[in-house]
Amino acid sequence: MAWRQIINSTRANSLLSPSGFSRFFSSKSRNPYIVKVGIPEFLNGIGKGVEAHVPKLESEIGDFQKLLVMRTLKLKKLGIPCKHRKLILKYTHKYRLGLWRPRAVLVKS
């Protein structure tokens, strides 16, 4: 009889209940994101030295949507090193899928 009480109480308090998920998914833990993303914000979000190519890509491409569909040969013709090309293409793919966005830079008032 005592086992039934234990099993029933654990089923009621299990992770499958809607209240159990609130422990793991909190709206307080979300990170702020940039609303408008351009080429400078995108490359600064990637980091790792890729932000050095901001002036070159802005002058040659001009539009962020064109950067999202750019191929590796076009980046190679612009003189971007292989390591940076790979990073740009990796993060543009993640951005298109909605898996990654550059974080907002908090401005001190």
PDB file of C-alpha atoms in Angstrom:
ATOM      1  CA  MET A   1       0.000   0.000   0.000  1.00  0.00           C
ATOM      2  CA  ALA A   2       2.804   2.427   0.847  1.00  0.00           C
ATOM      3  CA  TRP A   3       4.447   1.727  -2.521  1.00  0.00           C
ATOM      4  CA  ARG A   4       1.317   2.847  -4.341  1.00  0.00           C
ATOM      5  CA  GLN A   5       1.343   6.142  -2.483  1.00  0.00           C
ATOM      6  CA  ILE A   6       5.011   6.715  -3.374  1.00  0.00           C
ATOM      7  CA  ILE A   7       4.467   5.861  -7.047  1.00  0.00           C
ATOM      8  CA  ASN A   8       1.371   8.059  -7.326  1.00  0.00           C
ATOM      9  CA  SER A   9       3.080  10.998  -5.628  1.00  0.00           C
ATOM     10  CA  THR A  10       6.137  10.736  -7.894  1.00  0.00           C
ATOM     11  CA  ARG A  11       3.937  10.585 -10.997  1.00  0.00           C
ATOM     12  CA  ALA A  12       2.173  13.746  -9.932  1.00  0.00           C
ATOM     13  CA  ASN A  13       5.459  15.549  -9.331  1.00  0.00           C
ATOM     14  CA  SER A  14       7.351  14.178 -12.330  1.00  0.00           C
ATOM     15  CA  LEU A  15       9.041  16.215 -15.030  1.00  0.00           C
ATOM     16  CA  LEU A  16       6.188  15.391 -17.395  1.00  0.00           C
ATOM     17  CA  SER A  17       3.888  17.763 -15.600  1.00  0.00           C
ATOM     18  CA  PRO A  18       3.732  21.294 -17.053  1.00  0.00           C
ATOM     19  CA  SER A  19       4.941  22.793 -13.784  1.00  0.00           C
ATOM     20  CA  GLY A  20       8.040  20.583 -13.882  1.00  0.00           C
ATOM     21  CA  PHE A  21       9.284  22.149 -17.120  1.00  0.00           C
ATOM     22  CA  SER A  22       9.264  25.643 -15.659  1.00  0.00           C
ATOM     23  CA  ARG A  23      12.310  24.698 -13.604  1.00  0.00           C
ATOM     24  CA  PHE A  24      14.385  24.175 -16.720  1.00  0.00           C
ATOM     25  CA  PHE A  25      12.990  26.729 -19.153  1.00  0.00           C
ATOM     26  CA  SER A  26      12.793  30.144 -17.613  1.00  0.00           C
ATOM     27  CA  SER A  27      12.105  33.370 -19.467  1.00  0.00           C
ATOM     28  CA  LYS A  28      14.568  35.112 -17.138  1.00  0.00           C
ATOM     29  CA  SER A  29      17.555  33.233 -18.548  1.00  0.00           C
ATOM     30  CA  ARG A  30      17.099  34.418 -22.151  1.00  0.00           C
ATOM     31  CA  ASN A  31      19.888  36.529 -23.577  1.00  0.00           C
ATOM     32  CA  PRO A  32      19.148  39.861 -25.276  1.00  0.00           C
ATOM     33  CA  TYR A  33      19.593  39.844 -29.046  1.00  0.00           C
ATOM     34  CA  ILE A  34      20.128  42.565 -31.593  1.00  0.00           C
ATOM     35  CA  VAL A  35      16.919  43.440 -33.416  1.00  0.00           C
ATOM     36  CA  LYS A  36      18.514  44.721 -36.631  1.00  0.00           C
ATOM     37  CA  VAL A  37      21.497  42.725 -37.842  1.00  0.00           C
ATOM     38  CA  GLY A  38      23.858  44.144 -40.435  1.00  0.00           C
ATOM     39  CA  ILE A  39      27.242  43.060 -41.730  1.00  0.00           C
ATOM     40  CA  PRO A  40      29.238  44.802 -38.930  1.00  0.00           C
ATOM     41  CA  GLU A  41      27.065  43.386 -36.134  1.00  0.00           C
ATOM     42  CA  PHE A  42      27.160  39.931 -37.676  1.00  0.00           C
ATOM     43  CA  LEU A  43      30.955  39.804 -38.089  1.00  0.00           C
ATOM     44  CA  ASN A  44      31.530  41.322 -34.643  1.00  0.00           C
ATOM     45  CA  GLY A  45      29.231  38.645 -33.219  1.00  0.00           C
ATOM     46  CA  ILE A  46      31.358  35.938 -34.813  1.00  0.00           C
ATOM     47  CA  GLY A  47      34.595  37.461 -33.494  1.00  0.00           C
ATOM     48  CA  LYS A  48      37.862  35.498 -33.865  1.00  0.00           C
ATOM     49  CA  GLY A  49      39.401  38.138 -36.147  1.00  0.00           C
ATOM     50  CA  VAL A  50      36.604  38.065 -38.738  1.00  0.00           C
ATOM     51  CA  GLU A  51      35.575  41.611 -37.799  1.00  0.00           C
ATOM     52  CA  ALA A  52      38.685  42.892 -39.623  1.00  0.00           C
ATOM     53  CA  HIS A  53      36.880  42.274 -42.929  1.00  0.00           C
ATOM     54  CA  VAL A  54      33.912  44.567 -42.187  1.00  0.00           C
ATOM     55  CA  PRO A  55      34.977  47.459 -44.471  1.00  0.00           C
ATOM     56  CA  LYS A  56      35.848  45.139 -47.342  1.00  0.00           C
ATOM     57  CA  LEU A  57      32.566  43.201 -47.193  1.00  0.00           C
ATOM     58  CA  GLU A  58      30.444  46.333 -46.730  1.00  0.00           C
ATOM     59  CA  SER A  59      31.987  48.019 -49.772  1.00  0.00           C
ATOM     60  CA  GLU A  60      31.840  44.941 -52.028  1.00  0.00           C
ATOM     61  CA  ILE A  61      28.545  43.366 -50.903  1.00  0.00           C
ATOM     62  CA  GLY A  62      26.688  46.177 -49.197  1.00  0.00           C
ATOM     63  CA  ASP A  63      23.665  44.114 -48.112  1.00  0.00           C
ATOM     64  CA  PHE A  64      23.402  41.607 -45.282  1.00  0.00           C
ATOM     65  CA  GLN A  65      20.995  39.385 -47.236  1.00  0.00           C
ATOM     66  CA  LYS A  66      23.611  39.018 -49.972  1.00  0.00           C
ATOM     67  CA  LEU A  67      26.139  37.916 -47.346  1.00  0.00           C
ATOM     68  CA  LEU A  68      23.758  35.168 -46.214  1.00  0.00           C
ATOM     69  CA  VAL A  69      23.712  33.598 -49.689  1.00  0.00           C
ATOM     70  CA  MET A  70      27.361  34.216 -50.564  1.00  0.00           C
ATOM     71  CA  ARG A  71      29.521  31.304 -51.700  1.00  0.00           C
ATOM     72  CA  THR A  72      33.090  30.486 -50.763  1.00  0.00           C
ATOM     73  CA  LEU A  73      34.568  31.378 -54.187  1.00  0.00           C
ATOM     74  CA  LYS A  74      33.214  34.931 -53.991  1.00  0.00           C
ATOM     75  CA  LEU A  75      34.709  35.323 -50.499  1.00  0.00           C
ATOM     76  CA  LYS A  76      37.999  33.924 -51.824  1.00  0.00           C
ATOM     77  CA  LYS A  77      38.025  36.480 -54.650  1.00  0.00           C
ATOM     78  CA  LEU A  78      37.592  39.217 -52.050  1.00  0.00           C
ATOM     79  CA  GLY A  79      40.816  38.053 -50.379  1.00  0.00           C
ATOM     80  CA  ILE A  80      39.378  36.616 -47.169  1.00  0.00           C
ATOM     81  CA  PRO A  81      41.575  33.859 -45.646  1.00  0.00           C
ATOM     82  CA  CYS A  82      40.336  30.271 -45.518  1.00  0.00           C
ATOM     83  CA  LYS A  83      39.814  30.153 -41.740  1.00  0.00           C
ATOM     84  CA  HIS A  84      37.685  33.306 -41.817  1.00  0.00           C
ATOM     85  CA  ARG A  85      35.726  32.098 -44.856  1.00  0.00           C
ATOM     86  CA  LYS A  86      34.872  28.901 -43.017  1.00  0.00           C
ATOM     87  CA  LEU A  87      33.708  30.835 -39.957  1.00  0.00           C
ATOM     88  CA  ILE A  88      31.580  33.232 -42.023  1.00  0.00           C
ATOM     89  CA  LEU A  89      29.940  30.392 -43.948  1.00  0.00           C
ATOM     90  CA  LYS A  90      29.365  28.352 -40.772  1.00  0.00           C
ATOM     91  CA  TYR A  91      27.652  31.207 -38.954  1.00  0.00           C
ATOM     92  CA  THR A  92      25.612  32.341 -41.965  1.00  0.00           C
ATOM     93  CA  HIS A  93      24.232  28.807 -42.221  1.00  0.00           C
ATOM     94  CA  LYS A  94      23.394  28.790 -38.505  1.00  0.00           C
ATOM     95  CA  TYR A  95      21.775  32.237 -38.840  1.00  0.00           C
ATOM     96  CA  ARG A  96      19.612  31.109 -41.772  1.00  0.00           C
ATOM     97  CA  LEU A  97      18.417  28.109 -39.754  1.00  0.00           C
ATOM     98  CA  GLY A  98      17.668  30.283 -36.734  1.00  0.00           C
ATOM     99  CA  LEU A  99      20.167  28.535 -34.473  1.00  0.00           C
ATOM    100  CA  TRP A 100      22.433  31.521 -33.834  1.00  0.00           C
ATOM    101  CA  ARG A 101      22.155  35.305 -33.619  1.00  0.00           C
ATOM    102  CA  PRO A 102      24.769  37.850 -32.567  1.00  0.00           C
ATOM    103  CA  ARG A 103      24.324  39.011 -28.999  1.00  0.00           C
ATOM    104  CA  ALA A 104      23.413  42.574 -28.190  1.00  0.00           C
ATOM    105  CA  VAL A 105      26.141  44.794 -26.870  1.00  0.00           C
ATOM    106  CA  LEU A 106      24.941  46.324 -23.613  1.00  0.00           C
ATOM    107  CA  VAL A 107      25.445  50.065 -23.585  1.00  0.00           C
ATOM    108  CA  LYS A 108      26.294  51.637 -20.221  1.00  0.00           C
ATOM    109  CA  SER A 109      24.212  54.699 -19.444  1.00  0.00           C
TER     110      SER A 109
END
